[in-house]
């Protein structure tokens, strides 16, 4: 049997071994953890300098999703806190992105101060694989096409027996908020949120819950689709992931005293988004949150 190489089909992407080291297999795709870019790219592409190549190939992806039959990388995922502006980490990320663009490797980047690959990566990647399989390959498909209901909008029975959106990643967090309210840990049981998409392609989601009268626990998540499509609206996904982060912090209340944001300050930050509505795709739909 001939061993397949990265050059068999003209691709610069190197297939990963289909072995027992994978995290899990789902919908004909194998998910690997902790792979460097150098493990995936066979040779330096044209237009990439030696310095860029040396730096980028050391960058690690949290998950790499490959075709189960061939091992060929389909997309990679990075999940964690954003690199500080102007830092060496940010420069290395940009070099990594340049190499990925040159070799045609799609990347999903999720930026959050709270979410981490070890705790959340497998669930998020499985969700994205399922969403893409449900929606099909065309990101322009709408509700009037073959998929009558979007993946996120499917209604069914939730784990607690209630009817609701079964593909809402934040559903458990919303239930945790109700439990915390009943135990008098929160001033309000509702996890609120918003989501926007910037014209530069980034999607941003906010979620918050009022812990003390006028004091809120706030989480923000940014989703960046680099030559990729999540199978659901990335901005809505970002808001759901921010709710997931809220749920994590609610479960840690006994050991972690979270920093809270004044409700008036949060309102001012939302007004700041409204002031930049010209930079948003589809405008700003949350004027009601700007009212005192």
JSON list of N, CA, C and O in Angstrom, two decimals, residues 9-32:
[
{"chain": "A", "resi": 9, "resn": "UNK", "atom": "N", "xyz": [-1.75, 15.39, -3.94]},
{"chain": "A", "resi": 9, "resn": "UNK", "atom": "CA", "xyz": [-2.81, 16.15, -4.60]},
{"chain": "A", "resi": 9, "resn": "UNK", "atom": "C", "xyz": [-2.42, 17.61, -4.80]},
{"chain": "A", "resi": 9, "resn": "UNK", "atom": "O", "xyz": [-3.26, 18.46, -5.04]},
{"chain": "A", "resi": 10, "resn": "UNK", "atom": "N", "xyz": [-1.12, 17.89, -4.71]},
{"chain": "A", "resi": 10, "resn": "UNK", "atom": "CA", "xyz": [-0.65, 19.25, -4.89]},
{"chain": "A", "resi": 10, "resn": "UNK", "atom": "C", "xyz": [-0.81, 20.11, -3.67]},
{"chain": "A", "resi": 10, "resn": "UNK", "atom": "O", "xyz": [-0.48, 21.29, -3.69]},
{"chain": "A", "resi": 11, "resn": "UNK", "atom": "N", "xyz": [-1.32, 19.56, -2.58]},
{"chain": "A", "resi": 11, "resn": "UNK", "atom": "CA", "xyz": [-1.55, 20.35, -1.37]},
{"chain": "A", "resi": 11, "resn": "UNK", "atom": "C", "xyz": [-0.28, 20.46, -0.56]},
{"chain": "A", "resi": 11, "resn": "UNK", "atom": "O", "xyz": [0.55, 19.56, -0.53]},
{"chain": "A", "resi": 12, "resn": "UNK", "atom": "N", "xyz": [-0.14, 21.59, 0.14]},
{"chain": "A", "resi": 12, "resn": "UNK", "atom": "CA", "xyz": [0.97, 21.76, 1.07]},
{"chain": "A", "resi": 12, "resn": "UNK", "atom": "C", "xyz": [0.61, 21.25, 2.47]},
{"chain": "A", "resi": 12, "resn": "UNK", "atom": "O", "xyz": [1.45, 21.30, 3.36]},
{"chain": "A", "resi": 13, "resn": "UNK", "atom": "N", "xyz": [-0.62, 20.81, 2.66]},
{"chain": "A", "resi": 13, "resn": "UNK", "atom": "CA", "xyz": [-1.03, 20.33, 3.95]},
{"chain": "A", "resi": 13, "resn": "UNK", "atom": "C", "xyz": [-0.65, 18.86, 4.12]},
{"chain": "A", "resi": 13, "resn": "UNK", "atom": "O", "xyz": [-0.88, 18.04, 3.24]},
{"chain": "A", "resi": 14, "resn": "UNK", "atom": "N", "xyz": [-0.08, 18.55, 5.27]},
{"chain": "A", "resi": 14, "resn": "UNK", "atom": "CA", "xyz": [0.39, 17.19, 5.56]},
{"chain": "A", "resi": 14, "resn": "UNK", "atom": "C", "xyz": [-0.69, 16.42, 6.31]},
{"chain": "A", "resi": 14, "resn": "UNK", "atom": "O", "xyz": [-1.13, 16.85, 7.38]},
{"chain": "A", "resi": 15, "resn": "UNK", "atom": "N", "xyz": [-1.13, 15.27, 5.80]},
{"chain": "A", "resi": 15, "resn": "UNK", "atom": "CA", "xyz": [-2.12, 14.48, 6.53]},
{"chain": "A", "resi": 15, "resn": "UNK", "atom": "C", "xyz": [-1.58, 14.04, 7.88]},
{"chain": "A", "resi": 15, "resn": "UNK", "atom": "O", "xyz": [-0.40, 13.72, 8.03]},
{"chain": "A", "resi": 16, "resn": "UNK", "atom": "N", "xyz": [-2.45, 14.03, 8.88]},
{"chain": "A", "resi": 16, "resn": "UNK", "atom": "CA", "xyz": [-2.09, 13.52, 10.20]},
{"chain": "A", "resi": 16, "resn": "UNK", "atom": "C", "xyz": [-2.45, 12.05, 10.30]},
{"chain": "A", "resi": 16, "resn": "UNK", "atom": "O", "xyz": [-3.43, 11.60, 9.70]},
{"chain": "A", "resi": 17, "resn": "UNK", "atom": "N", "xyz": [-1.67, 11.29, 11.05]},
{"chain": "A", "resi": 17, "resn": "UNK", "atom": "CA", "xyz": [-1.97, 9.85, 11.19]},
{"chain": "A", "resi": 17, "resn": "UNK", "atom": "C", "xyz": [-3.35, 9.62, 11.78]},
{"chain": "A", "resi": 17, "resn": "UNK", "atom": "O", "xyz": [-3.75, 10.30, 12.73]},
{"chain": "A", "resi": 18, "resn": "UNK", "atom": "N", "xyz": [-4.08, 8.69, 11.23]},
{"chain": "A", "resi": 18, "resn": "UNK", "atom": "CA", "xyz": [-5.37, 8.30, 11.77]},
{"chain": "A", "resi": 18, "resn": "UNK", "atom": "C", "xyz": [-5.09, 7.17, 12.77]},
{"chain": "A", "resi": 18, "resn": "UNK", "atom": "O", "xyz": [-5.01, 6.00, 12.41]},
{"chain": "A", "resi": 19, "resn": "UNK", "atom": "N", "xyz": [-4.89, 7.53, 14.02]},
{"chain": "A", "resi": 19, "resn": "UNK", "atom": "CA", "xyz": [-4.50, 6.56, 15.03]},
{"chain": "A", "resi": 19, "resn": "UNK", "atom": "C", "xyz": [-5.26, 6.80, 16.33]},
{"chain": "A", "resi": 19, "resn": "UNK", "atom": "O", "xyz": [-6.18, 7.61, 16.40]},
{"chain": "A", "resi": 20, "resn": "UNK", "atom": "N", "xyz": [-4.87, 6.11, 17.37]},
{"chain": "A", "resi": 20, "resn": "UNK", "atom": "CA", "xyz": [-5.57, 6.20, 18.64]},
{"chain": "A", "resi": 20, "resn": "UNK", "atom": "C", "xyz": [-5.29, 7.45, 19.43]},
{"chain": "A", "resi": 20, "resn": "UNK", "atom": "O", "xyz": [-5.83, 7.63, 20.52]},
{"chain": "A", "resi": 21, "resn": "UNK", "atom": "N", "xyz": [-4.44, 8.36, 18.89]},
{"chain": "A", "resi": 21, "resn": "UNK", "atom": "CA", "xyz": [-4.09, 9.57, 19.63]},
{"chain": "A", "resi": 21, "resn": "UNK", "atom": "C", "xyz": [-5.12, 10.67, 19.47]},
{"chain": "A", "resi": 21, "resn": "UNK", "atom": "O", "xyz": [-5.05, 11.68, 20.16]},
{"chain": "A", "resi": 22, "resn": "UNK", "atom": "N", "xyz": [-6.09, 10.49, 18.58]},
{"chain": "A", "resi": 22, "resn": "UNK", "atom": "CA", "xyz": [-7.09, 11.53, 18.35]},
{"chain": "A", "resi": 22, "resn": "UNK", "atom": "C", "xyz": [-8.01, 11.68, 19.56]},
{"chain": "A", "resi": 22, "resn": "UNK", "atom": "O", "xyz": [-8.23, 10.74, 20.32]},
{"chain": "A", "resi": 23, "resn": "UNK", "atom": "N", "xyz": [-8.55, 12.90, 19.73]},
{"chain": "A", "resi": 23, "resn": "UNK", "atom": "CA", "xyz": [-9.50, 13.16, 20.81]},
{"chain": "A", "resi": 23, "resn": "UNK", "atom": "C", "xyz": [-10.80, 12.40, 20.60]},
{"chain": "A", "resi": 23, "resn": "UNK", "atom": "O", "xyz": [-11.29, 11.71, 21.50]},
{"chain": "A", "resi": 24, "resn": "UNK", "atom": "N", "xyz": [-11.38, 12.55, 19.41]},
{"chain": "A", "resi": 24, "resn": "UNK", "atom": "CA", "xyz": [-12.63, 11.87, 19.11]},
{"chain": "A", "resi": 24, "resn": "UNK", "atom": "C", "xyz": [-12.89, 11.94, 17.61]},
{"chain": "A", "resi": 24, "resn": "UNK", "atom": "O", "xyz": [-12.24, 12.70, 16.88]},
{"chain": "A", "resi": 25, "resn": "UNK", "atom": "N", "xyz": [-13.82, 11.12, 17.15]},
{"chain": "A", "resi": 25, "resn": "UNK", "atom": "CA", "xyz": [-14.25, 11.09, 15.76]},
{"chain": "A", "resi": 25, "resn": "UNK", "atom": "C", "xyz": [-15.72, 11.46, 15.70]},
{"chain": "A", "resi": 25, "resn": "UNK", "atom": "O", "xyz": [-16.52, 11.00, 16.53]},
{"chain": "A", "resi": 26, "resn": "UNK", "atom": "N", "xyz": [-16.08, 12.29, 14.72]},
{"chain": "A", "resi": 26, "resn": "UNK", "atom": "CA", "xyz": [-17.47, 12.76, 14.62]},
{"chain": "A", "resi": 26, "resn": "UNK", "atom": "C", "xyz": [-17.78, 13.09, 13.17]},
{"chain": "A", "resi": 26, "resn": "UNK", "atom": "O", "xyz": [-17.03, 13.80, 12.51]},
{"chain": "A", "resi": 27, "resn": "UNK", "atom": "N", "xyz": [-18.87, 12.56, 12.67]},
{"chain": "A", "resi": 27, "resn": "UNK", "atom": "CA", "xyz": [-19.37, 12.89, 11.33]},
{"chain": "A", "resi": 27, "resn": "UNK", "atom": "C", "xyz": [-18.29, 12.74, 10.27]},
{"chain": "A", "resi": 27, "resn": "UNK", "atom": "O", "xyz": [-18.15, 13.59, 9.39]},
{"chain": "A", "resi": 28, "resn": "UNK", "atom": "N", "xyz": [-17.51, 11.65, 10.34]},
{"chain": "A", "resi": 28, "resn": "UNK", "atom": "CA", "xyz": [-16.48, 11.42, 9.35]},
{"chain": "A", "resi": 28, "resn": "UNK", "atom": "C", "xyz": [-15.26, 12.30, 9.49]},
{"chain": "A", "resi": 28, "resn": "UNK", "atom": "O", "xyz": [-14.47, 12.43, 8.54]},
{"chain": "A", "resi": 29, "resn": "UNK", "atom": "N", "xyz": [-15.10, 12.92, 10.66]},
{"chain": "A", "resi": 29, "resn": "UNK", "atom": "CA", "xyz": [-13.96, 13.79, 10.89]},
{"chain": "A", "resi": 29, "resn": "UNK", "atom": "C", "xyz": [-13.28, 13.40, 12.21]},
{"chain": "A", "resi": 29, "resn": "UNK", "atom": "O", "xyz": [-13.92, 13.01, 13.17]},
{"chain": "A", "resi": 30, "resn": "UNK", "atom": "N", "xyz": [-11.96, 13.51, 12.21]},
{"chain": "A", "resi": 30, "resn": "UNK", "atom": "CA", "xyz": [-11.16, 13.15, 13.38]},
{"chain": "A", "resi": 30, "resn": "UNK", "atom": "C", "xyz": [-10.59, 14.43, 13.97]},
{"chain": "A", "resi": 30, "resn": "UNK", "atom": "O", "xyz": [-10.07, 15.29, 13.25]},
{"chain": "A", "resi": 31, "resn": "UNK", "atom": "N", "xyz": [-10.68, 14.56, 15.30]},
{"chain": "A", "resi": 31, "resn": "UNK", "atom": "CA", "xyz": [-10.22, 15.77, 15.99]},
{"chain": "A", "resi": 31, "resn": "UNK", "atom": "C", "xyz": [-8.97, 15.45, 16.79]},
{"chain": "A", "resi": 31, "resn": "UNK", "atom": "O", "xyz": [-8.97, 14.55, 17.64]},
{"chain": "A", "resi": 32, "resn": "UNK", "atom": "N", "xyz": [-7.89, 16.17, 16.49]},
{"chain": "A", "resi": 32, "resn": "UNK", "atom": "CA", "xyz": [-6.62, 16.04, 17.20]},
{"chain": "A", "resi": 32, "resn": "UNK", "atom": "C", "xyz": [-6.42, 17.27, 18.08]},
{"chain": "A", "resi": 32, "resn": "UNK", "atom": "O", "xyz": [-6.88, 18.37, 17.76]}
]
